[in-house]
Coordinates of C-alpha atoms and ligand atoms in Angstrom, one line a residue:
X1 CA 0.0 0.0 0.0
X2 CA 1.3 3.4 -1.0
X3 CA -0.4 5.7 1.5
X4 CA -0.4 9.4 0.5
X5 CA -3.5 10.3 2.6
X6 CA -1.5 12.4 5.0
X7 CA 2.0 13.0 6.4
X8 CA 0.7 12.0 9.8
X9 CA 0.6 8.3 9.0
X10 CA 4.3 7.7 9.5
X11 CA 5.3 5.3 12.3
X12 CA 8.2 5.7 14.6
X13 CA 11.4 4.2 13.3
X14 CA 13.5 1.9 15.5
X15 CA 16.1 4.7 16.0
X16 CA 13.3 7.0 17.2
X17 CA 12.2 4.3 19.6
X18 CA 15.8 3.9 20.8
X19 CA 15.9 7.7 21.5
X20 CA 12.7 7.4 23.5
X21 CA 14.1 4.6 25.6
X22 CA 17.1 6.8 26.5
X23 CA 15.0 9.7 27.7
X24 CA 15.4 10.9 31.3
X25 CA 11.9 11.5 32.5
X26 CA 9.9 12.8 35.4
X27 CA 6.4 14.1 36.2
X28 CA 5.8 17.0 33.9
X29 CA 2.7 18.1 35.8
X30 CA 5.2 18.9 38.6
X31 CA 7.5 20.4 35.9
X32 CA 10.1 17.7 36.6
X33 CA 10.6 16.1 33.2
X34 CA 14.1 17.2 32.2
X35 CA 13.7 15.9 28.6
X36 CA 10.6 17.9 27.9
X37 CA 11.9 21.0 29.7
X38 CA 15.1 21.0 27.6
X39 CA 13.2 20.4 24.4
X40 CA 10.7 23.3 25.2
X41 CA 13.7 25.6 25.8
X42 CA 15.5 24.4 22.6
X43 CA 12.5 24.9 20.3
X44 CA 11.6 28.3 21.9
X45 CA 15.2 29.5 21.4
X46 CA 15.1 28.3 17.8
X47 CA 12.1 30.6 17.1
X48 CA 13.4 33.5 19.2
X49 CA 10.6 33.0 21.7
X50 CA 10.9 33.1 25.5
X51 CA 9.1 29.8 26.2
X52 CA 7.4 26.7 24.8
X53 CA 4.8 24.2 26.0
X54 CA 4.7 20.6 24.7
X55 CA 1.1 19.5 24.0
X56 CA -0.5 16.4 22.5
X57 CA -1.7 17.9 19.3
X58 CA -1.7 20.8 16.8
X59 CA -5.3 21.4 17.6
X60 CA -4.5 21.9 21.3
X61 CA -1.6 24.3 20.6
X62 CA -3.7 26.3 18.1
X63 CA -6.5 26.5 20.6
X64 CA -4.2 27.5 23.5
X65 CA -2.8 30.2 21.2
X66 CA -6.3 31.6 20.6
X67 CA -7.1 31.2 24.3
X68 CA -4.2 33.2 25.7
X69 CA -4.6 36.0 23.1
X70 CA -8.4 36.6 23.6
X71 CA -11.3 37.2 25.9
X72 CA -14.8 35.8 25.4
X73 CA -16.7 37.9 22.9
X74 CA -13.6 38.8 20.9
X75 CA -13.2 38.0 17.2
X76 CA -10.3 36.3 15.4
X77 CA -9.6 36.7 11.7
X78 CA -8.6 33.7 9.5
X79 CA -8.5 32.7 5.8
X80 CA -11.6 30.7 4.9
X81 CA -9.3 27.7 4.2
X82 CA -7.7 27.9 7.7
X83 CA -7.4 24.7 9.8
X84 CA -8.6 26.5 13.0
X85 CA -11.8 27.3 11.1
X86 CA -12.4 24.1 9.2
X87 CA -11.0 21.2 11.1
X88 CA -10.9 21.9 14.9
X89 CA -14.6 21.1 15.6
X90 CA -15.5 24.7 16.3
X91 CA -13.2 24.7 19.3
X92 CA -12.4 28.4 19.3
X93 CA -16.1 29.3 19.9
X94 CA -16.5 26.6 22.5
X95 CA -13.2 26.9 24.4
X96 CA -12.4 30.6 24.1
X97 CA -15.9 32.0 23.4
X98 CA -14.6 33.9 20.4
X99 CA -16.2 34.5 17.0
X100 CA -14.2 33.3 14.0
X101 CA -14.4 35.6 11.1
X102 CA -13.3 34.1 7.8
X103 CA -11.6 36.2 5.1
X104 CA -11.1 35.6 1.4
X105 CA -7.4 35.2 1.0
X106 CA -5.5 33.2 -1.7
X107 CA -4.5 29.6 -1.4
X108 CA -5.1 29.7 2.4
X109 CA -3.0 32.8 2.8
X110 CA -4.1 36.3 4.0
X111 CA -2.7 39.6 2.8
X112 CA -3.2 43.2 3.8
X113 CA -5.9 43.6 1.1
X114 CA -8.0 40.9 2.6
X115 CA -7.4 42.4 6.1
X116 CA -8.2 46.0 5.2
X117 CA -11.1 47.5 7.3
X118 CA -11.6 44.3 9.3
X119 CA -10.8 45.6 12.8
X120 CA -13.9 46.1 14.9
X121 CA -14.6 46.9 18.5
X122 CA -14.9 50.6 18.7
X123 CA -18.7 50.4 19.6
X124 CA -20.2 48.5 22.5
X125 CA -22.3 46.4 20.0
X126 CA -19.3 45.2 18.0
X127 CA -17.0 42.2 18.7
X128 CA -13.5 43.2 19.5
X129 CA -11.1 42.0 16.8
X130 CA -8.0 40.6 18.5
X131 CA -6.0 38.1 16.4
X132 CA -4.9 37.5 12.8
X133 CA -4.5 33.7 12.4
X134 CA -2.0 32.7 9.8
X135 CA -1.1 29.2 8.6
X136 CA 2.3 28.3 7.1
X137 CA 2.5 26.2 5.0
X138 CA -1.2 26.1 4.3
X139 CA -2.9 22.7 4.4
X140 CA -6.2 23.2 2.5
X141 CA -4.4 25.9 0.5
X142 CA -2.2 23.2 -1.0
X143 CA 1.1 23.5 0.9
X144 CA 1.7 27.1 -0.2
X145 CA 4.1 29.2 1.9
X146 CA 4.3 32.9 2.8
X147 CA 7.3 34.9 1.6
X148 CA 9.2 37.0 4.1
X149 CA 7.8 40.2 2.5
X150 CA 4.2 39.0 2.8
X151 CA 4.7 38.3 6.5
X152 CA 6.4 41.6 7.1
X153 CA 3.5 43.5 5.6
X154 CA 1.0 41.5 7.6
X155 CA 3.0 42.2 10.8
X156 CA 3.2 45.9 10.0
X157 CA -0.6 45.9 9.5
X158 CA -1.1 44.0 12.8
X159 CA 1.1 46.5 14.7
X160 CA -0.7 49.5 13.2
X161 CA -4.1 48.0 14.0
X162 CA -3.0 46.7 17.4
X163 CA -3.8 43.1 16.6
X164 CA -2.0 39.9 17.7
X165 CA -0.7 37.4 15.2
X166 CA -1.1 33.6 15.8
X167 CA 0.9 31.4 13.4
X168 CA -0.3 27.8 12.8
X169 CA 3.0 26.3 11.9
X170 CA 1.9 22.7 11.8
X171 CA 4.2 22.4 8.8
X172 CA 6.5 25.3 9.5
X173 CA 9.4 22.8 8.9
X174 CA 8.2 22.4 5.3
X175 CA 7.8 26.1 4.9
X176 CA 11.4 26.8 6.2
X177 CA 12.7 24.1 3.8
X178 CA 11.0 25.6 0.9
X179 CA 11.7 29.3 1.5
X180 CA 14.9 29.3 3.5
X181 CA 13.4 31.8 5.9
X182 CA 15.1 31.6 9.3
X183 CA 13.0 30.1 12.2
X184 CA 13.8 33.2 14.3
X185 CA 12.0 35.4 11.8
X186 CA 8.7 33.8 12.6
X187 CA 9.2 34.7 16.3
X188 CA 9.4 38.3 15.2
X189 CA 6.2 38.1 13.2
X190 CA 3.9 36.1 15.6
X191 CA 2.8 36.5 19.2
X192 CA 2.1 32.8 19.5
X193 CA 3.3 30.0 17.2
X194 CA 2.1 26.4 17.1
X195 CA 4.5 23.9 15.6
X196 CA 3.9 20.1 15.1
X197 CA 6.4 17.3 15.2
X198 CA 3.8 14.7 14.2
X199 CA 3.4 15.7 10.5
X200 CA 6.3 15.4 8.0
X201 CA 8.8 15.1 10.8
X202 CA 7.3 11.8 11.8
X203 CA 7.0 11.9 15.6
X204 CA 4.1 9.8 16.9
X205 CA 2.6 12.6 19.0
X206 CA 3.4 16.1 19.9
X207 CA 3.1 19.8 19.1
X208 CA 4.4 22.9 20.9
X209 CA 3.0 26.4 21.6
X210 CA 5.7 29.1 21.6
X211 CA 5.3 32.5 23.1
X212 CA 6.3 34.8 25.9
X213 CA 6.9 33.3 29.4
X214 CA 3.8 35.0 30.7
X215 CA 1.5 33.6 28.0
X216 CA 3.0 30.1 28.2
X217 CA 2.4 30.1 32.0
X218 CA -1.2 30.9 31.3
X219 CA -1.4 28.3 28.5
X220 CA 0.0 25.7 31.0
X221 CA -3.0 26.2 33.2
X222 CA -5.4 25.8 30.4
X223 CA -3.6 22.8 29.1
X224 CA -4.2 21.2 32.5
X225 CA -7.8 22.3 32.5
X226 CA -8.3 20.7 29.0
X227 CA -6.8 17.4 30.2
X228 CA -3.5 17.9 28.4
X229 CA -1.2 17.8 31.5
X230 CA 1.0 14.7 30.9
X231 CA 3.3 12.9 33.3
X232 CA 6.5 11.2 31.9
X233 CA 6.0 13.0 28.7
X234 CA 9.8 13.1 28.0
X235 CA 9.3 9.8 26.2
X236 CA 7.3 11.7 23.6
X237 CA 9.5 14.8 23.6
X238 CA 12.5 12.6 22.9
X239 CA 10.7 11.2 19.8
X240 CA 9.9 14.8 18.7
X241 CA 13.5 15.9 19.3
X242 CA 14.8 12.9 17.3
X243 CA 12.3 13.8 14.5
X244 CA 13.6 17.4 14.5
X245 CA 17.2 16.4 14.5
X246 CA 17.0 13.6 11.9
X247 CA 13.9 14.0 9.7
X248 CA 13.7 17.8 9.0
X249 CA 16.5 17.4 6.4
X250 CA 14.4 14.7 4.6
X251 CA 11.5 17.1 3.8
X252 CA 13.3 18.5 0.7
X253 CA 13.0 14.9 -0.7
X254 CA 9.3 14.9 0.0
X255 CA 9.0 18.2 -1.9
X256 CA 10.9 16.9 -4.9
X257 CA 8.8 13.7 -5.0
X258 CA 5.6 15.7 -4.9
X259 CA 6.8 17.8 -7.8
X260 CA 7.7 14.8 -9.9
X261 CA 4.3 13.3 -9.4
X262 CA 2.7 16.7 -10.1
X263 CA 4.6 16.9 -13.4
X264 CA 2.9 13.7 -14.6
X265 CA -0.5 15.1 -13.7
X266 CA 0.3 18.4 -15.4
X267 CA 1.3 16.5 -18.6
X268 CA -1.9 14.4 -18.6
X269 CA -5.2 15.1 -20.3
X270 CA -7.7 14.0 -17.7
X271 CA -6.1 15.4 -14.6
X272 CA -5.1 19.0 -13.8
X273 CA -2.8 20.7 -11.4
X274 CA -1.5 24.3 -10.9
X275 CA 2.3 23.8 -10.8
X276 CA 2.8 27.3 -9.3
X277 CA 1.1 26.2 -6.1
X278 CA 3.3 23.3 -5.7
X279 CA 5.8 24.5 -3.1
X280 CA 6.0 21.7 -0.5
X281 CA 4.8 18.2 0.2
X282 CA 1.1 18.7 -0.4
X283 CA -0.2 18.1 -3.9
X284 CA -3.8 19.1 -4.7
X285 CA -5.1 18.2 -8.1
X286 CA -8.4 17.9 -10.0
X287 CA -10.0 15.2 -12.1
X288 CA -11.2 16.9 -15.4
X289 CA -14.1 14.6 -16.4
X290 CA -14.4 12.2 -13.6
X291 CA -15.4 12.6 -9.9
X292 CA -12.7 12.4 -7.2
X293 CA -14.3 9.2 -6.0
X294 CA -13.8 7.5 -9.4
X295 CA -10.2 8.5 -9.5
X296 CA -9.6 7.4 -5.9
X297 CA -11.2 4.1 -6.7
X298 CA -8.8 3.5 -9.6
X299 CA -5.9 4.5 -7.4
X300 CA -7.0 2.1 -4.6
X301 CA -7.2 -0.7 -7.2
X302 CA -3.5 -0.1 -7.7
X303 CA -2.6 0.0 -4.0
X304 CA -2.5 3.8 -3.8
X305 CA -4.4 5.9 -1.2
X306 CA -5.0 9.6 -1.4
X307 CA -7.9 11.6 0.0
X308 CA -10.8 13.5 -1.4
X309 CA -10.6 17.3 -1.1
X310 CA -13.7 18.3 -3.1
X311 CA -16.1 16.9 -5.7
X312 CA -13.3 16.7 -8.3
X313 CA -10.4 17.4 -6.1
X314 CA -7.8 15.1 -4.5
X315 CA -5.0 15.6 -2.1
X316 CA -1.7 13.6 -2.0
X317 CA 0.7 14.3 0.9
X318 CA 4.3 13.1 0.7
X319 CA 6.3 11.8 3.7
X320 CA 9.4 9.8 4.5
X321 CA 7.6 6.4 4.2
X322 CA 7.2 7.1 0.5
X323 CA 10.3 6.0 -1.5
X324 CA 11.4 6.8 -5.0
X325 CA 10.2 3.3 -6.1
X326 CA 6.7 4.2 -4.7
X327 CA 6.8 7.5 -6.7
X328 CA 7.5 5.6 -9.9
X329 CA 4.5 3.4 -9.3
X330 CA 2.3 6.5 -8.5
X331 CA 3.5 8.2 -11.7
X332 CA 2.7 5.2 -13.9
X333 CA -0.8 4.8 -12.4
X334 CA -1.6 8.5 -12.7
X335 CA -0.3 8.6 -16.3
X336 CA -2.7 5.8 -17.1
X337 CA -5.7 7.3 -15.3
X338 CA -5.0 10.7 -16.8
X339 CA -4.4 9.8 -20.5
Ligands
LIG401 C1 -2.3 23.2 9.3 C2 -2.7 22.3 10.4 N1 -2.9 22.9 11.7 C3 -3.2 22.1 12.7 C4 -3.4 20.7 12.6 C5 -3.9 20.0 13.8 O1 -3.0 19.0 14.2 P1 -3.4 17.8 15.1 O2 -4.0 16.8 14.1 O3 -2.2 17.3 15.7 O4 -4.4 18.2 16.0 C6 -3.2 20.2 11.3 C7 -3.5 18.7 11.2 O5 -3.3 18.1 10.1 C8 -2.9 21.0 10.2 O6 -2.8 20.5 9.0

């Protein structure tokens, strides 16, 4: 089976399991797990942030970011393709009592045009707009990344309007690989950053919220309230640290493989892809005359799994369990389907 449904399906390698076995652990609810403490400090430093908080999922770190930046009744701004809006079970309204206002950006990215005249809160009857939520790379947007200039202008806008910036960096590692922007730069742009180790990096579990010491202390209390206080969590932090040290450099290969497959789609008659959007490991393409279900069925008959992203739209996500041999098979099958 060649499983391209998501980059979250990778399993821990034996070397990663070895790293977990070596971890020095303690009770992290008491703040006594030295492995997670060191890992939080290390990742925070990497992004130029004061502190980090290891959490079970990207959803929890996104929601903690929203929680520490808002009060109930506030409003957060996000592109209509954003994960926080589409795939987090309405958590922002439930857990933070905020209103999520979607904007029409491009490929999951916001820009200052989309953000113009969005701030509200001057009158008693308006919600208070507090946060601009960005996603980099974009998931539903097809793995597209922000450029440094795009982020600088959003940050200038946020400062001028006195808005916070939350960055959903579930795949920030892919974005850094694709754009060569330094990790520290994102710490200058955002007030809170969520990063995931369980996507392309391949850790079994784990994300981290990065921010100021004060906000992370606040997030720590809400993490406990939401049932995310973990005990000997250094086992998982060790896996995440191993993933960061050893698997980040493999992402460029995932990006190359995604491009190779995209080229076959681009050259076909019955399948279509916008090559300009292909920047990282996520490949979104369309079936021209068939439904996505029909194409997925033909792929499944050939041992290939992808996921439906719309009536005619399919997503394939590349990760380190996909080899060059797998890519050759996928290319052959897609060339046949698309001819
Ligand atoms: C952009 C983005 N943000 C957040 C998440 C949530 O991560 P998790 O599944 O760990 O909750 C995902 C998951 O795929 C994602 O793609």
